[in-house]
PDB file of C-alpha atoms and ligand atoms in Angstrom:
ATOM      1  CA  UNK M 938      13.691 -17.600  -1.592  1.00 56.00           C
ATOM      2  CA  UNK M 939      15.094 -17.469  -5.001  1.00 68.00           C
ATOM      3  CA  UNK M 940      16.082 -13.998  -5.814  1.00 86.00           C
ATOM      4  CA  UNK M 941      15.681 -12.291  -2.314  1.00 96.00           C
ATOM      5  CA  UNK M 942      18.230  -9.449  -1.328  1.00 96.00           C
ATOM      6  CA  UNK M 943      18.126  -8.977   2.463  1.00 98.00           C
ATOM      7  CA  UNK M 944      18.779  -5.251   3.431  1.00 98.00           C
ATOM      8  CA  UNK M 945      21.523  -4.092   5.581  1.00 98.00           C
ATOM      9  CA  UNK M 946      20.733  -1.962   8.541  1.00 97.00           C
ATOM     10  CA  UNK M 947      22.129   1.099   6.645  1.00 98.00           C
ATOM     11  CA  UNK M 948      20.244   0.355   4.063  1.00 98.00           C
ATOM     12  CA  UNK M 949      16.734  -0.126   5.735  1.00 98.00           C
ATOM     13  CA  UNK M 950      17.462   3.821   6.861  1.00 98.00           C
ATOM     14  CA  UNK M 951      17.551   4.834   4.111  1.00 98.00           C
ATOM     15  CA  UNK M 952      14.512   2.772   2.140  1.00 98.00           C
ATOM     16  CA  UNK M 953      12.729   4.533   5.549  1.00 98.00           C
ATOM     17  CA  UNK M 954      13.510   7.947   4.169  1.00 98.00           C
ATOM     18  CA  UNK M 955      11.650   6.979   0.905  1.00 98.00           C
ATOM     19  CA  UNK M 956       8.821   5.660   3.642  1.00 99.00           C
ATOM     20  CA  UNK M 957       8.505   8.726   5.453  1.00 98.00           C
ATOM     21  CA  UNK M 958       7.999  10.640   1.858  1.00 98.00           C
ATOM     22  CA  UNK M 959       5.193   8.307   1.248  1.00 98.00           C
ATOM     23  CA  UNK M 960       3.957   8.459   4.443  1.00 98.00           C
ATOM     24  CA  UNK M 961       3.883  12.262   4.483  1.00 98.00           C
ATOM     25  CA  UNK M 962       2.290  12.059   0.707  1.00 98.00           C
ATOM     26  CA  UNK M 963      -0.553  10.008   2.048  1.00 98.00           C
ATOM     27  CA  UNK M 964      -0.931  12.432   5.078  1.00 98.00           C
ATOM     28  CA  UNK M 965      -1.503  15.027   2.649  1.00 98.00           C
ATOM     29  CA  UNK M 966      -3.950  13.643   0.580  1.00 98.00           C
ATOM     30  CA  UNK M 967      -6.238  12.641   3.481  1.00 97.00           C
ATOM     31  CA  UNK M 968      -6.155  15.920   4.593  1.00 96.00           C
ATOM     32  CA  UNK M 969      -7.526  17.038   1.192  1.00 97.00           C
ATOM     33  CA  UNK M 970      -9.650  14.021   0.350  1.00 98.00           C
ATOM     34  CA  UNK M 971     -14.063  15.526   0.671  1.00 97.00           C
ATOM     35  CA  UNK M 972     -16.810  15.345  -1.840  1.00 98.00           C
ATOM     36  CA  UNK M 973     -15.914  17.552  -4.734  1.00 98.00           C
ATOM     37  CA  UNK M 974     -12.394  17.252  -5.193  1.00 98.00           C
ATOM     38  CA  UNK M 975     -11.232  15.225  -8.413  1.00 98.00           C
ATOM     39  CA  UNK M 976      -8.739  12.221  -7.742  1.00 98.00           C
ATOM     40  CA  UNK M 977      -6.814  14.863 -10.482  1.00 98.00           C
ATOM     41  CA  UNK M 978      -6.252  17.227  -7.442  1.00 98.00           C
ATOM     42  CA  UNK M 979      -5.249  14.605  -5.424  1.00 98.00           C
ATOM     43  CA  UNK M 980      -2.471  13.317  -8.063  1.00 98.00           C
ATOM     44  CA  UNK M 981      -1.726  16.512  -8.083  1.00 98.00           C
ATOM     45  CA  UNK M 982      -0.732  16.894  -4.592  1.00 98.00           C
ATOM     46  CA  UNK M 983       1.038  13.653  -4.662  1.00 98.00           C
ATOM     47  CA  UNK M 984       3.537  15.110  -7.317  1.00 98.00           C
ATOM     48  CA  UNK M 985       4.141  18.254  -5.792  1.00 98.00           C
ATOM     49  CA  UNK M 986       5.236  16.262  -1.985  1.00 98.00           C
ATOM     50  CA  UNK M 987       7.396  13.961  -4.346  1.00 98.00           C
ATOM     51  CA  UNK M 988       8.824  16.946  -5.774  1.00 98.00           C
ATOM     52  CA  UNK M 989       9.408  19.136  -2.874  1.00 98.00           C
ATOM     53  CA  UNK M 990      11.313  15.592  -1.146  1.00 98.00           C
ATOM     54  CA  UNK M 991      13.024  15.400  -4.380  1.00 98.00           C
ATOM     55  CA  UNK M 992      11.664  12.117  -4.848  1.00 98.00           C
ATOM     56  CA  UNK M 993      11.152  10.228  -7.818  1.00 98.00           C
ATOM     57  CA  UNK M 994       7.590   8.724  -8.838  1.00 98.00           C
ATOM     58  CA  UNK M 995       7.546   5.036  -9.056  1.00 97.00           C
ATOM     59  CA  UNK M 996       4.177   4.350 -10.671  1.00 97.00           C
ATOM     60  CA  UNK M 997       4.700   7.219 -13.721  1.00 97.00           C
ATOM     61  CA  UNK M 998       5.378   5.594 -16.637  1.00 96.00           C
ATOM     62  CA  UNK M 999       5.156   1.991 -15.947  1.00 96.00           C
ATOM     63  CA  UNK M1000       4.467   0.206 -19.043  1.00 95.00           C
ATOM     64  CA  UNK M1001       0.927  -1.129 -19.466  1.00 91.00           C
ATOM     65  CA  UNK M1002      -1.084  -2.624 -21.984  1.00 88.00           C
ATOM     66  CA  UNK M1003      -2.828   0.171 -22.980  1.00 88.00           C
ATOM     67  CA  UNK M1004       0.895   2.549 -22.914  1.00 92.00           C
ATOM     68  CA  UNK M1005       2.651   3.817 -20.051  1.00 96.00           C
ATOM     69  CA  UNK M1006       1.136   4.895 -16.137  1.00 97.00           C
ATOM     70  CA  UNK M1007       0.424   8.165 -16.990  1.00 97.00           C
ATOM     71  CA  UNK M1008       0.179   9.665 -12.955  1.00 98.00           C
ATOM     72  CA  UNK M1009       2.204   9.547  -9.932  1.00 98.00           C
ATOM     73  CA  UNK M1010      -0.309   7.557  -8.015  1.00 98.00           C
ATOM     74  CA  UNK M1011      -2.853   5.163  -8.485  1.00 98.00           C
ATOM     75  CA  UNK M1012      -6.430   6.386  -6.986  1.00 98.00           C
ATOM     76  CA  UNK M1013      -9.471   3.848  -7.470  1.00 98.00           C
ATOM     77  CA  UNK M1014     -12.337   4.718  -6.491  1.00 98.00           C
ATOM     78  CA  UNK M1015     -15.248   2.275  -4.807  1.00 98.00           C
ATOM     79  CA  UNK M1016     -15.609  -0.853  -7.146  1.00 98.00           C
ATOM     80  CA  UNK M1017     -11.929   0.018  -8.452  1.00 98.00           C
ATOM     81  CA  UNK M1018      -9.657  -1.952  -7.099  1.00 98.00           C
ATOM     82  CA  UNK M1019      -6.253  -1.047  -7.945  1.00 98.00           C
ATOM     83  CA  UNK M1020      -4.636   0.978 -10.998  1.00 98.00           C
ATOM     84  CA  UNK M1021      -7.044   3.668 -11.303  1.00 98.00           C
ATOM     85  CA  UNK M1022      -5.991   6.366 -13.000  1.00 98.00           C
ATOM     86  CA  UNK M1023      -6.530  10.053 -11.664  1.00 98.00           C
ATOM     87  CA  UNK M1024      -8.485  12.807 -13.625  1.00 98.00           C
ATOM     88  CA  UNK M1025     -11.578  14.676 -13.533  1.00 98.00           C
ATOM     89  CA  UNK M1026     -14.055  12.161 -11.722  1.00 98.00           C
ATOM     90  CA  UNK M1027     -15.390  14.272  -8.519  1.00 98.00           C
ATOM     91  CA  UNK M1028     -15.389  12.203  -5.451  1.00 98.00           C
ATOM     92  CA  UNK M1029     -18.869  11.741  -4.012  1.00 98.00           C
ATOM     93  CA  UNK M1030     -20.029  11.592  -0.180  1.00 98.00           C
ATOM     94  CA  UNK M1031     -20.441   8.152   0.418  1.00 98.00           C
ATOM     95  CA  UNK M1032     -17.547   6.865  -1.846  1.00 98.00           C
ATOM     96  CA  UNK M1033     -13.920   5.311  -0.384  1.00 98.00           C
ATOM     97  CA  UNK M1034     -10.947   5.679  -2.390  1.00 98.00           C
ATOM     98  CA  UNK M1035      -8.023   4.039  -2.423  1.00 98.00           C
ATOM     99  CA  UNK M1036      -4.802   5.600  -3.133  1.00 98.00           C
ATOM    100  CA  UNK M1037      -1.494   4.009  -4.338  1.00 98.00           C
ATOM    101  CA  UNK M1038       1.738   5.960  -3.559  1.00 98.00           C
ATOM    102  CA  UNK M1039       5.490   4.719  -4.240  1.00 98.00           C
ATOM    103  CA  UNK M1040       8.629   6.469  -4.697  1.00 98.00           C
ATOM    104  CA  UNK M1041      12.486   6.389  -4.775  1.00 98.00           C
ATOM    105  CA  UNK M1042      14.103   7.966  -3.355  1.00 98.00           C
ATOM    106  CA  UNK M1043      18.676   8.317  -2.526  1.00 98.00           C
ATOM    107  CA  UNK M1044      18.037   4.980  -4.573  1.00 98.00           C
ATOM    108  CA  UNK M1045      15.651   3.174  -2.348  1.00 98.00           C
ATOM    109  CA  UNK M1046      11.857   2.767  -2.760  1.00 98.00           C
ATOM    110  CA  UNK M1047       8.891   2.695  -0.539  1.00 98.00           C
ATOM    111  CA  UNK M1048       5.048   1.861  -1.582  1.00 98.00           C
ATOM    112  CA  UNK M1049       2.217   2.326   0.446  1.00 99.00           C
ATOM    113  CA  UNK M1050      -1.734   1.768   0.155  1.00 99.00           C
ATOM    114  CA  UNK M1051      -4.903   3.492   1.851  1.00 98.00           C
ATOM    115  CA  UNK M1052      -8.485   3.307   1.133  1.00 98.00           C
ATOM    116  CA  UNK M1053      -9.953   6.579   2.464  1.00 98.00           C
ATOM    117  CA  UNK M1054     -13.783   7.367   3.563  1.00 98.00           C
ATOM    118  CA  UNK M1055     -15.300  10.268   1.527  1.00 98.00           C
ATOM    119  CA  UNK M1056     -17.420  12.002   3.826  1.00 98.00           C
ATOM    120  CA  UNK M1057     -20.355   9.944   5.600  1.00 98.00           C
ATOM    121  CA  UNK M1058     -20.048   6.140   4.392  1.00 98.00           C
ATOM    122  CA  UNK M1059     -22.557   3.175   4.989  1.00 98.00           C
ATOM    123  CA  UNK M1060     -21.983   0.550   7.231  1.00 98.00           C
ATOM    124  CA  UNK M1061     -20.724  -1.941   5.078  1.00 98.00           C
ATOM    125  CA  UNK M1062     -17.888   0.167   3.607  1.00 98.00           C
ATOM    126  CA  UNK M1063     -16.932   1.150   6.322  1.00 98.00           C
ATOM    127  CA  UNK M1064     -16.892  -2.571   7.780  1.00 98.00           C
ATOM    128  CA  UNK M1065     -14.990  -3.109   4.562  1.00 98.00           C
ATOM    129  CA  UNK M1066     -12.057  -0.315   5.334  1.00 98.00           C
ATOM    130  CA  UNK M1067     -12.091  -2.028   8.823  1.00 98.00           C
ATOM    131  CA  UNK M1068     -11.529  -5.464   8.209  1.00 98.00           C
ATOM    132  CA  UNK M1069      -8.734  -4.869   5.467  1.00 98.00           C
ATOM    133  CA  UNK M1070      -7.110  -2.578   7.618  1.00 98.00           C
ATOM    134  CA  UNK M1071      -7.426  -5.188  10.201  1.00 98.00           C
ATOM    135  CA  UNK M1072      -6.074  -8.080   7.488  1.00 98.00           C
ATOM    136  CA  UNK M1073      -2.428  -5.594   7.142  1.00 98.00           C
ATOM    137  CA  UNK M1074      -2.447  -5.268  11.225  1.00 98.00           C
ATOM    138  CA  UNK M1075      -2.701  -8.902  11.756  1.00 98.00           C
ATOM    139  CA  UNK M1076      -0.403  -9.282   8.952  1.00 98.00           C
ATOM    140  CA  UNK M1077       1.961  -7.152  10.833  1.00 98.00           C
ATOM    141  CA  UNK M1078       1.362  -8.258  14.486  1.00 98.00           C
ATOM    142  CA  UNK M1079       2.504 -12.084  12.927  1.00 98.00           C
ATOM    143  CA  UNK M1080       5.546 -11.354  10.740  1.00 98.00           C
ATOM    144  CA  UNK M1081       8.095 -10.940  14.229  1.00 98.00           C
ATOM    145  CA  UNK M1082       6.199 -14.225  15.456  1.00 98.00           C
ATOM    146  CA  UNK M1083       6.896 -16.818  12.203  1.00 98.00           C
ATOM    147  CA  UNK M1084       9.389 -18.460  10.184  1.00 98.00           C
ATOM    148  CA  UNK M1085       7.710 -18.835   7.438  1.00 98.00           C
ATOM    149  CA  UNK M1086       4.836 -16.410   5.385  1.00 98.00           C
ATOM    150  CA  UNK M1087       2.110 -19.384   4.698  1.00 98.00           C
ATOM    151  CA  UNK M1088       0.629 -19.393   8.403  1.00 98.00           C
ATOM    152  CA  UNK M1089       0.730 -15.370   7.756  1.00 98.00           C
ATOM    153  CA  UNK M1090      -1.327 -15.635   4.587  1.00 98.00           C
ATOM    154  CA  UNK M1091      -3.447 -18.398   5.784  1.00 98.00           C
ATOM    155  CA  UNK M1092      -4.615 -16.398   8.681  1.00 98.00           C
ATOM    156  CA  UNK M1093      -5.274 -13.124   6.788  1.00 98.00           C
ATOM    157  CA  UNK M1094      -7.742 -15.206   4.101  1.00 98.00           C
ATOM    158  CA  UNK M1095      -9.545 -16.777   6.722  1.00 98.00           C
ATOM    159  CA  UNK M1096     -10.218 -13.180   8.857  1.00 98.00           C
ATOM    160  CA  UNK M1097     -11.391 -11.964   5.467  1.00 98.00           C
ATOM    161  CA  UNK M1098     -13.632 -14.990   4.936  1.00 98.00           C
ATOM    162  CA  UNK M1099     -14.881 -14.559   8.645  1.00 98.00           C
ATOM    163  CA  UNK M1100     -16.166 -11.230   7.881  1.00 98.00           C
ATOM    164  CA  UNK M1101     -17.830 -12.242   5.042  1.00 98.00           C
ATOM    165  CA  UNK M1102     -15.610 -10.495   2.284  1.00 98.00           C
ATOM    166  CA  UNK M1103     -13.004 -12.116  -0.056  1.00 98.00           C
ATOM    167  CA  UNK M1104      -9.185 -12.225  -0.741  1.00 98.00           C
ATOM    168  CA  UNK M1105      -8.411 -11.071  -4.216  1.00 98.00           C
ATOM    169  CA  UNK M1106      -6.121 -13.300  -5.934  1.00 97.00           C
ATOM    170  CA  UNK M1107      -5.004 -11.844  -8.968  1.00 97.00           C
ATOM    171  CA  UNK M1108      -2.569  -9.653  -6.726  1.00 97.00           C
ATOM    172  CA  UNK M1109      -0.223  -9.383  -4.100  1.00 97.00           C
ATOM    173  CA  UNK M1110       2.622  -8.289  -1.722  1.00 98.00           C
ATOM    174  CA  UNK M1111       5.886  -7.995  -3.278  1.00 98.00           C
ATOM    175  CA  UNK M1112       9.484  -7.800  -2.426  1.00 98.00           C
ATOM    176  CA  UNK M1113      10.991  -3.831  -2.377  1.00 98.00           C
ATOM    177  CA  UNK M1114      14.054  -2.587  -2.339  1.00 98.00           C
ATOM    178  CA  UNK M1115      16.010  -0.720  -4.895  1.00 98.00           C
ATOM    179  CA  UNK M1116      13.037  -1.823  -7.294  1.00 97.00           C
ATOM    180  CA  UNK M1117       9.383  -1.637  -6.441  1.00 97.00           C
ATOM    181  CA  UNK M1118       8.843  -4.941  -7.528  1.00 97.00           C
ATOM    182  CA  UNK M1119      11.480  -7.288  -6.410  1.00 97.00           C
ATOM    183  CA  UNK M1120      11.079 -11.003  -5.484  1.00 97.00           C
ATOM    184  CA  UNK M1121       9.428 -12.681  -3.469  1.00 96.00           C
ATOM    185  CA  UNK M1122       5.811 -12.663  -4.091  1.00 96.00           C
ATOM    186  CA  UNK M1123       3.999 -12.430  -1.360  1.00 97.00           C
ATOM    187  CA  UNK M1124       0.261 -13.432  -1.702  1.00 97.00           C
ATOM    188  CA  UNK M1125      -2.762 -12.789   0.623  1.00 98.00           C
ATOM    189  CA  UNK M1126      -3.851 -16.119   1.050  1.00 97.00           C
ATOM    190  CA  UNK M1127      -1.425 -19.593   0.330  1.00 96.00           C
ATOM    191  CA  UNK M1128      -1.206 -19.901  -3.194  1.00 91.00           C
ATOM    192  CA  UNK M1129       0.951 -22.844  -5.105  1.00 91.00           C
ATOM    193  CA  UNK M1130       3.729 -21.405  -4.604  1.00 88.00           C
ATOM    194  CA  UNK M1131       3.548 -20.791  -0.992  1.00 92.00           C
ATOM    195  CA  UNK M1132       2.841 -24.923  -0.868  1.00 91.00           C
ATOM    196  CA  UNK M1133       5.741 -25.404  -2.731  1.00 92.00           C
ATOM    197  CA  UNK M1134       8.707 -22.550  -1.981  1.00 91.00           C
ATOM    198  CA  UNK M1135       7.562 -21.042   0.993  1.00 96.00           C
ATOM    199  CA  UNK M1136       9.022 -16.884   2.050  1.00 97.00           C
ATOM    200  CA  UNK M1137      11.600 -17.660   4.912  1.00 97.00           C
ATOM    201  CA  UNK M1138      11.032 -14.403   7.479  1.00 98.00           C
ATOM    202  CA  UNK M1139      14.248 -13.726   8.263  1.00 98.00           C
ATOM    203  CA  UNK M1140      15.776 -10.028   9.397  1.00 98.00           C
ATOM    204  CA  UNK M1141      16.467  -7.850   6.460  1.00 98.00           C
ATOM    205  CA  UNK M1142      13.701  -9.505   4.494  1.00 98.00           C
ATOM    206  CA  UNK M1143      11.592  -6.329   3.293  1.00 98.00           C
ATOM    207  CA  UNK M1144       8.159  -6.672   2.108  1.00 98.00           C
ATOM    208  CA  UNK M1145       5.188  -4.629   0.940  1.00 98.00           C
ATOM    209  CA  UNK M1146       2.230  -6.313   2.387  1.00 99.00           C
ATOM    210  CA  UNK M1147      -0.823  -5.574   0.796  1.00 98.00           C
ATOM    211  CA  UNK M1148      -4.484  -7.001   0.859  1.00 98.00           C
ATOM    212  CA  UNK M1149      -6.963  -6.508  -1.609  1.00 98.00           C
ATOM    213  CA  UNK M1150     -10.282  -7.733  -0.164  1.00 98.00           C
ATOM    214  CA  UNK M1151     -13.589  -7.571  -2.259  1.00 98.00           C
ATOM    215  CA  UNK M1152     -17.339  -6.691  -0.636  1.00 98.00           C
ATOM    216  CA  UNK M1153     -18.522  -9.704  -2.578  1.00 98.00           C
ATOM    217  CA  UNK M1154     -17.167 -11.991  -4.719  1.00 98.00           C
ATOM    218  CA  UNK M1155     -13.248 -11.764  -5.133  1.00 98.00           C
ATOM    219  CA  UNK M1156     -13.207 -11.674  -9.242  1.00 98.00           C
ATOM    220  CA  UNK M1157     -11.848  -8.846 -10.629  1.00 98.00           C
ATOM    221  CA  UNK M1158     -11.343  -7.483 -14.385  1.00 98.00           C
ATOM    222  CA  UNK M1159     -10.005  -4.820 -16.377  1.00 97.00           C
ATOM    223  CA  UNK M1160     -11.294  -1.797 -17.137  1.00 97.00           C
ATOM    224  CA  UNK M1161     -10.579  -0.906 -21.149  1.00 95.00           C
ATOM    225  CA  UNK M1162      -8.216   2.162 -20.431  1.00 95.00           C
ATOM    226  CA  UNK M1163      -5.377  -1.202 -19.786  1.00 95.00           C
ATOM    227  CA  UNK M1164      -5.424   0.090 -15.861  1.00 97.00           C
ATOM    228  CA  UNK M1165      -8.243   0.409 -13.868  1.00 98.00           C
ATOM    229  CA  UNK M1166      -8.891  -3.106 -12.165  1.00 98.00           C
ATOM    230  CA  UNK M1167     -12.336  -3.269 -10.807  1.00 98.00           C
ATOM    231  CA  UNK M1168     -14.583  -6.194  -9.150  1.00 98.00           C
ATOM    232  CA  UNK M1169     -16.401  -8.268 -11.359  1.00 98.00           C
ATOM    233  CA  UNK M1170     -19.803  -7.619  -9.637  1.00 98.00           C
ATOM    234  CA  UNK M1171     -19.334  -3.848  -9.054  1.00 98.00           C
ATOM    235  CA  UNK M1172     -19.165  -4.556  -5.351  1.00 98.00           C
ATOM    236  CA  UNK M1173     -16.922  -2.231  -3.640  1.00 98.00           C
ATOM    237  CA  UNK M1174     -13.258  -2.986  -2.451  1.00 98.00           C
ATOM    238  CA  UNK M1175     -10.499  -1.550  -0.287  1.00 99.00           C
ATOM    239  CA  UNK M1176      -6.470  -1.647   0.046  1.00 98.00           C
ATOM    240  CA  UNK M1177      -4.482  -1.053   2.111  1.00 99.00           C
ATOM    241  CA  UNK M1178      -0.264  -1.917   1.896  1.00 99.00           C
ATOM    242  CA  UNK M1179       2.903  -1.038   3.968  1.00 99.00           C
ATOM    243  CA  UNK M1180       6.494  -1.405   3.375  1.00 99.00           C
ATOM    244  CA  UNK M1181       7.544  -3.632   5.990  1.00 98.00           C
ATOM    245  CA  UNK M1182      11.314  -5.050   7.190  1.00 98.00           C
ATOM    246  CA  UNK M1183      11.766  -8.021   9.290  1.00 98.00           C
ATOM    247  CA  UNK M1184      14.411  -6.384  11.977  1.00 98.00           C
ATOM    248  CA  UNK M1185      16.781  -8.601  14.371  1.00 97.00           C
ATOM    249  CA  UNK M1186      14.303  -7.210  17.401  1.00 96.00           C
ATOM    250  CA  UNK M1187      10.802  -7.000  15.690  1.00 97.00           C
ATOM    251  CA  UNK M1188       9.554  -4.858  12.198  1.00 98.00           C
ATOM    252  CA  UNK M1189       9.649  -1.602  10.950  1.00 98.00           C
ATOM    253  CA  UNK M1190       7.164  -0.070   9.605  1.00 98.00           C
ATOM    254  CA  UNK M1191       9.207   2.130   6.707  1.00 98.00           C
ATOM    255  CA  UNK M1192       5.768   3.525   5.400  1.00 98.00           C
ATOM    256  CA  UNK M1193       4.750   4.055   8.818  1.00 98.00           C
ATOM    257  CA  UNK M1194       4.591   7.522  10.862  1.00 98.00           C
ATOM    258  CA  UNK M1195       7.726   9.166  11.987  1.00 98.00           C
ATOM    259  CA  UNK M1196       9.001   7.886  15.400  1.00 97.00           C
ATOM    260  CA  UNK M1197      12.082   9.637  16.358  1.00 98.00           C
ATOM    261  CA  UNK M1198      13.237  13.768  16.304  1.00 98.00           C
ATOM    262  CA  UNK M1199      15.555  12.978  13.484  1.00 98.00           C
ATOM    263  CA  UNK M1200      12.367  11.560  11.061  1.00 98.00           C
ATOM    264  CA  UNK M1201      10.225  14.149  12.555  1.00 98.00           C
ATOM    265  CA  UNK M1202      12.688  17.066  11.214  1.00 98.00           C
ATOM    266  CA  UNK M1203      13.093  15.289   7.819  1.00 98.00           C
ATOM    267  CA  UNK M1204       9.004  15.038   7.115  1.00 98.00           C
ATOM    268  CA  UNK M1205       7.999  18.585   9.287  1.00 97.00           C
ATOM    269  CA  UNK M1206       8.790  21.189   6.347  1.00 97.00           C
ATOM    270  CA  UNK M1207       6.960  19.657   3.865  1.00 97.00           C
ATOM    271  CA  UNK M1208       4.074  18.209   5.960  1.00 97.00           C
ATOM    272  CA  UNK M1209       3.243  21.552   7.204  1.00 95.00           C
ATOM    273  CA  UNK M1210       3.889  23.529   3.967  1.00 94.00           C
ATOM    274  CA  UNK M1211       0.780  21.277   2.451  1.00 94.00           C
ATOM    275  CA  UNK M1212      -1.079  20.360   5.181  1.00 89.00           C
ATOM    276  CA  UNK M1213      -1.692  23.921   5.893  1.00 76.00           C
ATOM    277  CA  UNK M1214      -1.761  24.582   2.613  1.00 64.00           C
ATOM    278  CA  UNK M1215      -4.673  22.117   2.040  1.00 54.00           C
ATOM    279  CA  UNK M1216      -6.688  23.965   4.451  1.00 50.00           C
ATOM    280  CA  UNK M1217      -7.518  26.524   2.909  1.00 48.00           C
TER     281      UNK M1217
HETATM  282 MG1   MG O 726       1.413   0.135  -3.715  1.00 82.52          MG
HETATM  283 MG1   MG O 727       2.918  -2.642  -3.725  1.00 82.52          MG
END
């Protein structure tokens, strides 16, 4: 647990405030998401609920390989993974696309995941969305029940397994707090270091839990824009990640929908400005 900053019950309010701006960002962009808009527009919309919160992107201008992040989120479409970058591709009927949302926000950061149907989709993608979304529930359902994350990550691989998909392993949970990326790691199945230095759950621990899990095989590689990770065999693949705090009673969900009047005032505004926006 080297490295681990617990959060302070002040302080989980107000990484939930940067939550509820992701969560309303991801509200918006569903609404929006059908064949024929570009994953451009749907940046797009990203930056302008980031703006109107006041909220800072967390994914612009990461350094990369290939230069710096050059969009607020990450959208990746069908065989893309994670790290897709928007612009002019038109989403398809038929396709599922993940999007990648974090901010900052009054110094605190939340980061949230969601792969999205476009339109009709077959049976196995939408099996796919199903049993990821699943993999994050389960996730969820265990974190109030164990000490320790390996049982957590041990059951999530073997649900994935059951269903006949994989866990990718090139990626994981993280640690979040006043960084996106703090420590620890926290990895979708038990890796090394699980065996050896295992995550103590503990209240104030606050984690992004995110699986990655592949149609077929679970290698993945990089597109040559430095970004885009895609699966190896061009199989499609689905995400889906929320901010998460280990509470003295239970979690909260910080990227999770607004529960009270006070969070329901704070995301109304802007929700309804763009949701009614988006429909034309
Ligand atoms: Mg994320
Ligand atoms: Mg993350």
């Amino acid at each position: 647990m080297h490295g681990v900053e617990l959060k302070s019950a002040r302080e989980l309010e107000r990484m939930r405030r940067a939550g509820l701006i992701v969560w309303v960002a991801h509200r918006v962009v569903c609404h929006a998401i059908r064949p024929g808009c570009t994953t451009a527009q749907l940046n797009q919309l990203v930056e302008r609920v980031l703006e109107a919160f006041g909220a800072e992107p967390l994914f612009l201008g990461v350094p990369g390989p290939a230069g710096p992040f050059p969009a607020v989120s990450c959208i990746s479409v069908n065989e893309q993974l994670v790290h897709g970058i928007p612009g002019p591709r038109t989403l398809q009927d038929g396709d599922i696309v993940s999007v990648d949302i974090g901010c900052r926000f009054d110094g605190w950061c939340g980061d949230s995941a969601w792969t999205y149907p476009v339109g009709q989709i077959d049976a196995r993608c939408q099996k796919l969305l199903e049993v990821t979304r699943r993999t994050l529930e389960l996730a969820l359902e265990e974190l109030p029940r164990q000490q320790f994350w390996r049982p957590i990550a041990r059951r999530m691989a073997q649900y994935v397994e059951s269903q006949g998909f994989s866990v990718v392993r090139e990626f994981s949970g993280h640690g979040i707090g006043r960084r996106m990326h703090e420590p620890p790691q926290v990895p979708n199945y038990v890796d090394r270091s699980l065996r050896l230095h295992d995550i103590r759950i503990v209240p104030g621990l606050v984690v992004a839990i995110e699986p990655m899990v592949n149609a077929g095989s679970r290698a993945v590689r990089m597109l040559p824009d430095g970004w885009t990770i895609v699966t190896a065999d061009g199989q499609p693949c689905a995400h889906f990640e929320h901010t998460v705090a280990r509470t003295d009673t239970g979690i909260w969900i910080l990227t999770g929908a607004p529960q009270t009047p006070d969070e329901d005032a704070f995301v109304r505004p802007v929700l309804e400005k763009f949701v009614t926006e988006s429909a034309d």
